[in-house]
Amino acid sequence: MRIVVLVSGTGSNLQAIIDAVAAGELDVQIAAVGADRKGTYGVERSAAAGLETFVVDFKDYTVRSEWNAALTAKVLSYAPDLVVSSGFMRIVDEHFIATFENRYINTHPALLPAFPGAHGVRDALAYGVKVTGCTVHYADTGVDTGPIIAQEAVTVEPDDTEEALHERIKVVERRLLVQTLKDLAAARKAPVA
Ligand code: GRF
């Protein structure tokens, strides 16, 4: 299974994928890692790992649809079986979604459909939930919407800060993402009955 991973930030989830592949635990080929802006640590660490990287910088485009078209074409050029939005903080349009239908997944640090958006951890904490978690789902053109593939709960501690809670969620999120990729890769290999 060839994957393209999209990042906007540090890429610790991506690192978990890289490590699992290197350890022989995850049978996928990382065809490329891409970002929506220059200077991300995610792209830096991918290059350091010898992976193919690219940037389709949102700031280089005045029209959003042109950025979407450029991103779609770039990702398509790697012929991925699956595209992974891993801390990729951009909503893509219907052209991208149609091009990668059933092949675009996202990871989110909350139990969707609760607390979608860029501040899922902060919003869960502010609401006062006692349990939150993370979700891996097929992505569509909405904000953290689309069919759920896997979820895992994380308990909120009484004096949690957003940072501390997010770090605990990310430990679970990394494991869940790698396990989901394993499951999807295995499903592709399974003989059709
Ligand atoms: C993850 O929790 C992801 O779900 C959220 O931002 C975080 C990205 O972390 N959207 P990283 O870039 O993988 O370290």
Tab-separated table of C-alpha atoms and ligand atoms in Angstrom:
chain	number	residue	atom	x	y	z
A	1	MET	CA	0.000	0.000	0.000
A	2	ARG	CA	1.539	3.263	-1.143
A	3	ILE	CA	0.721	6.218	1.077
A	4	VAL	CA	1.206	9.961	0.880
A	5	VAL	CA	1.200	11.714	4.266
A	6	LEU	CA	0.155	15.367	4.563
A	7	VAL	CA	1.369	17.461	7.503
A	8	SER	CA	1.278	21.076	8.684
A	9	GLY	CA	3.377	20.840	11.808
A	10	THR	CA	5.724	18.720	13.840
A	11	GLY	CA	4.637	15.388	12.404
A	12	SER	CA	4.912	13.183	15.489
A	13	ASN	CA	2.104	10.999	14.126
A	14	LEU	CA	4.043	10.790	10.891
A	15	GLN	CA	7.147	9.780	12.859
A	16	ALA	CA	5.174	6.898	14.367
A	17	ILE	CA	4.370	5.714	10.827
A	18	ILE	CA	8.015	6.088	9.770
A	19	ASP	CA	9.172	4.147	12.854
A	20	ALA	CA	6.610	1.370	12.386
A	21	VAL	CA	7.655	0.941	8.748
A	22	ALA	CA	11.354	0.940	9.696
A	23	ALA	CA	10.703	-1.668	12.401
A	24	GLY	CA	8.988	-3.900	9.857
A	25	GLU	CA	5.707	-3.685	11.795
A	26	LEU	CA	3.800	-1.790	9.137
A	27	ASP	CA	3.813	-2.970	5.552
A	28	VAL	CA	3.278	0.303	3.688
A	29	GLN	CA	5.441	2.347	1.380
A	30	ILE	CA	5.632	6.055	2.208
A	31	ALA	CA	5.675	7.422	-1.343
A	32	ALA	CA	5.958	11.037	-0.172
A	33	VAL	CA	5.321	13.490	2.650
A	34	GLY	CA	3.801	16.857	1.766
A	35	ALA	CA	2.978	20.081	3.572
A	36	ASP	CA	0.842	23.152	2.982
A	37	ARG	CA	3.602	25.510	4.101
A	38	LYS	CA	7.352	25.779	4.081
A	39	GLY	CA	9.532	25.044	7.077
A	40	THR	CA	7.536	22.345	8.850
A	41	TYR	CA	9.377	19.964	11.121
A	42	GLY	CA	7.289	17.186	9.594
A	43	VAL	CA	8.886	17.699	6.180
A	44	GLU	CA	12.292	18.239	7.761
A	45	ARG	CA	12.178	14.931	9.633
A	46	SER	CA	10.908	13.147	6.502
A	47	ALA	CA	13.792	14.459	4.436
A	48	ALA	CA	16.143	13.351	7.218
A	49	ALA	CA	14.606	9.876	6.979
A	50	GLY	CA	15.372	9.881	3.248
A	51	LEU	CA	11.756	10.233	2.166
A	52	GLU	CA	10.475	12.133	-0.846
A	53	THR	CA	8.972	15.460	0.276
A	54	PHE	CA	7.008	18.305	-1.287
A	55	VAL	CA	5.374	21.582	-0.327
A	56	VAL	CA	2.318	23.063	-2.011
A	57	ASP	CA	2.360	26.334	-0.099
A	58	PHE	CA	-1.101	27.778	0.521
A	59	LYS	CA	0.442	31.247	0.550
A	60	ASP	CA	1.661	30.897	-3.034
A	61	TYR	CA	-1.929	30.889	-4.329
A	62	THR	CA	-4.400	33.753	-4.388
A	63	VAL	CA	-7.320	31.495	-5.310
A	64	ARG	CA	-8.081	28.568	-2.994
A	65	SER	CA	-9.272	26.307	-5.821
A	66	GLU	CA	-5.898	26.702	-7.534
A	67	TRP	CA	-4.093	25.573	-4.386
A	68	ASN	CA	-6.466	22.610	-4.204
A	69	ALA	CA	-5.843	21.735	-7.841
A	70	ALA	CA	-2.077	21.957	-7.368
A	71	LEU	CA	-2.205	19.805	-4.234
A	72	THR	CA	-4.431	17.222	-5.933
A	73	ALA	CA	-2.115	16.998	-8.946
A	74	LYS	CA	0.977	16.730	-6.772
A	75	VAL	CA	-0.444	14.003	-4.548
A	76	LEU	CA	-1.810	12.154	-7.584
A	77	SER	CA	1.648	12.161	-9.156
A	78	TYR	CA	2.753	9.708	-6.425
A	79	ALA	CA	-0.084	7.305	-7.296
A	80	PRO	CA	-1.017	6.649	-3.660
A	81	ASP	CA	-3.415	3.950	-2.546
A	82	LEU	CA	-4.119	6.052	0.534
A	83	VAL	CA	-3.599	9.687	1.537
A	84	VAL	CA	-3.158	10.389	5.257
A	85	SER	CA	-3.956	13.796	6.723
A	86	SER	CA	-1.784	13.716	9.831
A	87	GLY	CA	-1.946	17.069	11.538
A	88	PHE	CA	-2.717	18.631	8.132
A	89	MET	CA	-4.597	21.788	9.040
A	90	ARG	CA	-6.338	22.513	5.724
A	91	ILE	CA	-9.745	21.632	4.410
A	92	VAL	CA	-9.540	20.262	0.879
A	93	ASP	CA	-12.234	20.726	-1.749
A	94	GLU	CA	-14.565	18.300	-3.513
A	95	HIS	CA	-12.105	17.877	-6.398
A	96	PHE	CA	-9.477	16.470	-4.020
A	97	ILE	CA	-12.060	14.335	-2.203
A	98	ALA	CA	-13.479	12.957	-5.468
A	99	THR	CA	-9.981	12.199	-6.760
A	100	PHE	CA	-9.114	10.255	-3.604
A	101	GLU	CA	-12.560	8.896	-2.797
A	102	ASN	CA	-12.336	6.294	-0.001
A	103	ARG	CA	-8.583	6.873	-0.034
A	104	TYR	CA	-8.266	9.965	2.189
A	105	ILE	CA	-8.136	9.561	5.962
A	106	ASN	CA	-7.636	12.034	8.790
A	107	THR	CA	-6.692	11.799	12.437
A	108	HIS	CA	-8.307	14.094	15.004
A	109	PRO	CA	-7.599	14.549	18.736
A	110	ALA	CA	-11.187	14.192	19.996
A	111	LEU	CA	-14.023	11.696	19.882
A	112	LEU	CA	-15.846	12.886	16.776
A	113	PRO	CA	-18.469	14.064	16.112
A	114	ALA	CA	-17.713	15.904	19.366
A	115	PHE	CA	-15.226	18.773	19.208
A	116	PRO	CA	-14.273	19.041	15.528
A	117	GLY	CA	-11.989	21.825	14.337
A	118	ALA	CA	-8.530	23.111	15.047
A	119	HIS	CA	-8.987	23.189	18.833
A	120	GLY	CA	-10.517	19.808	19.609
A	121	VAL	CA	-8.500	19.329	22.783
A	122	ARG	CA	-9.082	22.866	24.089
A	123	ASP	CA	-12.805	22.683	23.328
A	124	ALA	CA	-13.216	19.320	25.071
A	125	LEU	CA	-11.413	20.648	28.140
A	126	ALA	CA	-13.472	23.857	28.159
A	127	TYR	CA	-16.709	21.880	27.930
A	128	GLY	CA	-15.676	19.837	30.943
A	129	VAL	CA	-15.976	16.346	29.479
A	130	LYS	CA	-14.451	13.610	31.603
A	131	VAL	CA	-13.526	11.418	28.657
A	132	THR	CA	-12.199	12.496	25.275
A	133	GLY	CA	-9.876	10.711	22.865
A	134	CYS	CA	-8.977	10.462	19.218
A	135	THR	CA	-10.556	9.453	15.951
A	136	VAL	CA	-9.295	8.186	12.615
A	137	HIS	CA	-11.864	8.719	9.869
A	138	TYR	CA	-12.364	8.977	6.155
A	139	ALA	CA	-12.302	12.699	5.401
A	140	ASP	CA	-14.726	14.642	3.279
A	141	THR	CA	-15.060	18.358	2.535
A	142	GLY	CA	-16.352	19.142	6.032
A	143	VAL	CA	-14.400	20.014	9.141
A	144	ASP	CA	-13.433	16.649	10.657
A	145	THR	CA	-16.478	14.910	9.188
A	146	GLY	CA	-16.726	11.620	7.308
A	147	PRO	CA	-17.156	7.938	8.232
A	148	ILE	CA	-15.324	6.902	11.397
A	149	ILE	CA	-12.796	4.057	11.083
A	150	ALA	CA	-11.420	3.845	14.634
A	151	GLN	CA	-11.629	5.647	17.967
A	152	GLU	CA	-10.031	5.366	21.354
A	153	ALA	CA	-10.905	7.094	24.606
A	154	VAL	CA	-8.567	9.067	26.876
A	155	THR	CA	-9.576	10.094	30.407
A	156	VAL	CA	-9.435	13.788	31.291
A	157	GLU	CA	-7.583	14.325	34.581
A	158	PRO	CA	-8.915	16.896	37.095
A	159	ASP	CA	-6.099	19.424	36.650
A	160	ASP	CA	-5.363	18.781	32.997
A	161	THR	CA	-3.978	21.520	30.805
A	162	GLU	CA	-4.587	21.519	27.067
A	163	GLU	CA	-0.937	20.676	26.499
A	164	ALA	CA	-0.815	17.765	28.947
A	165	LEU	CA	-4.070	16.301	27.686
A	166	HIS	CA	-3.026	16.659	24.038
A	167	GLU	CA	0.267	14.883	24.762
A	168	ARG	CA	-1.587	11.928	26.339
A	169	ILE	CA	-4.048	11.868	23.428
A	170	LYS	CA	-1.189	11.899	20.937
A	171	VAL	CA	0.367	8.803	22.509
A	172	VAL	CA	-2.907	6.958	21.862
A	173	GLU	CA	-3.449	8.687	18.503
A	174	ARG	CA	-0.105	7.508	17.154
A	175	ARG	CA	-0.869	3.906	18.077
A	176	LEU	CA	-4.401	4.134	16.640
A	177	LEU	CA	-3.174	5.623	13.366
A	178	VAL	CA	-0.507	2.955	12.888
A	179	GLN	CA	-3.008	0.197	13.761
A	180	THR	CA	-5.539	1.644	11.300
A	181	LEU	CA	-2.930	1.670	8.552
A	182	LYS	CA	-2.081	-1.952	9.371
A	183	ASP	CA	-5.755	-2.889	9.151
A	184	LEU	CA	-6.277	-1.033	5.864
A	185	ALA	CA	-3.138	-2.576	4.370
A	186	ALA	CA	-4.238	-6.050	5.489
A	187	ALA	CA	-7.723	-5.502	4.043
A	188	ARG	CA	-6.191	-4.644	0.661
A	189	LYS	CA	-4.263	-7.911	0.679
A	190	ALA	CA	-7.158	-10.086	1.807
A	191	PRO	CA	-8.502	-12.281	-0.981
A	192	VAL	CA	-11.938	-11.292	-2.241
A	193	ALA	CA	-14.429	-14.009	-1.275
B	1	GRF	C1	-2.561	15.727	16.194
B	1	GRF	O1	-3.121	15.593	17.464
B	1	GRF	C2	-3.611	15.853	15.140
B	1	GRF	O2	-4.714	15.054	15.317
B	1	GRF	C3	-3.978	17.300	15.290
B	1	GRF	O3	-2.748	17.959	15.480
B	1	GRF	C4	-1.832	17.049	16.039
B	1	GRF	C5	-0.669	16.949	15.093
B	1	GRF	O4	0.435	16.427	15.717
B	1	GRF	N1	-4.731	17.788	14.178
B	1	GRF	P1	1.745	16.048	14.920
B	1	GRF	O5	2.015	17.106	13.868
B	1	GRF	O6	1.519	14.687	14.293
B	1	GRF	O7	2.819	16.010	15.959
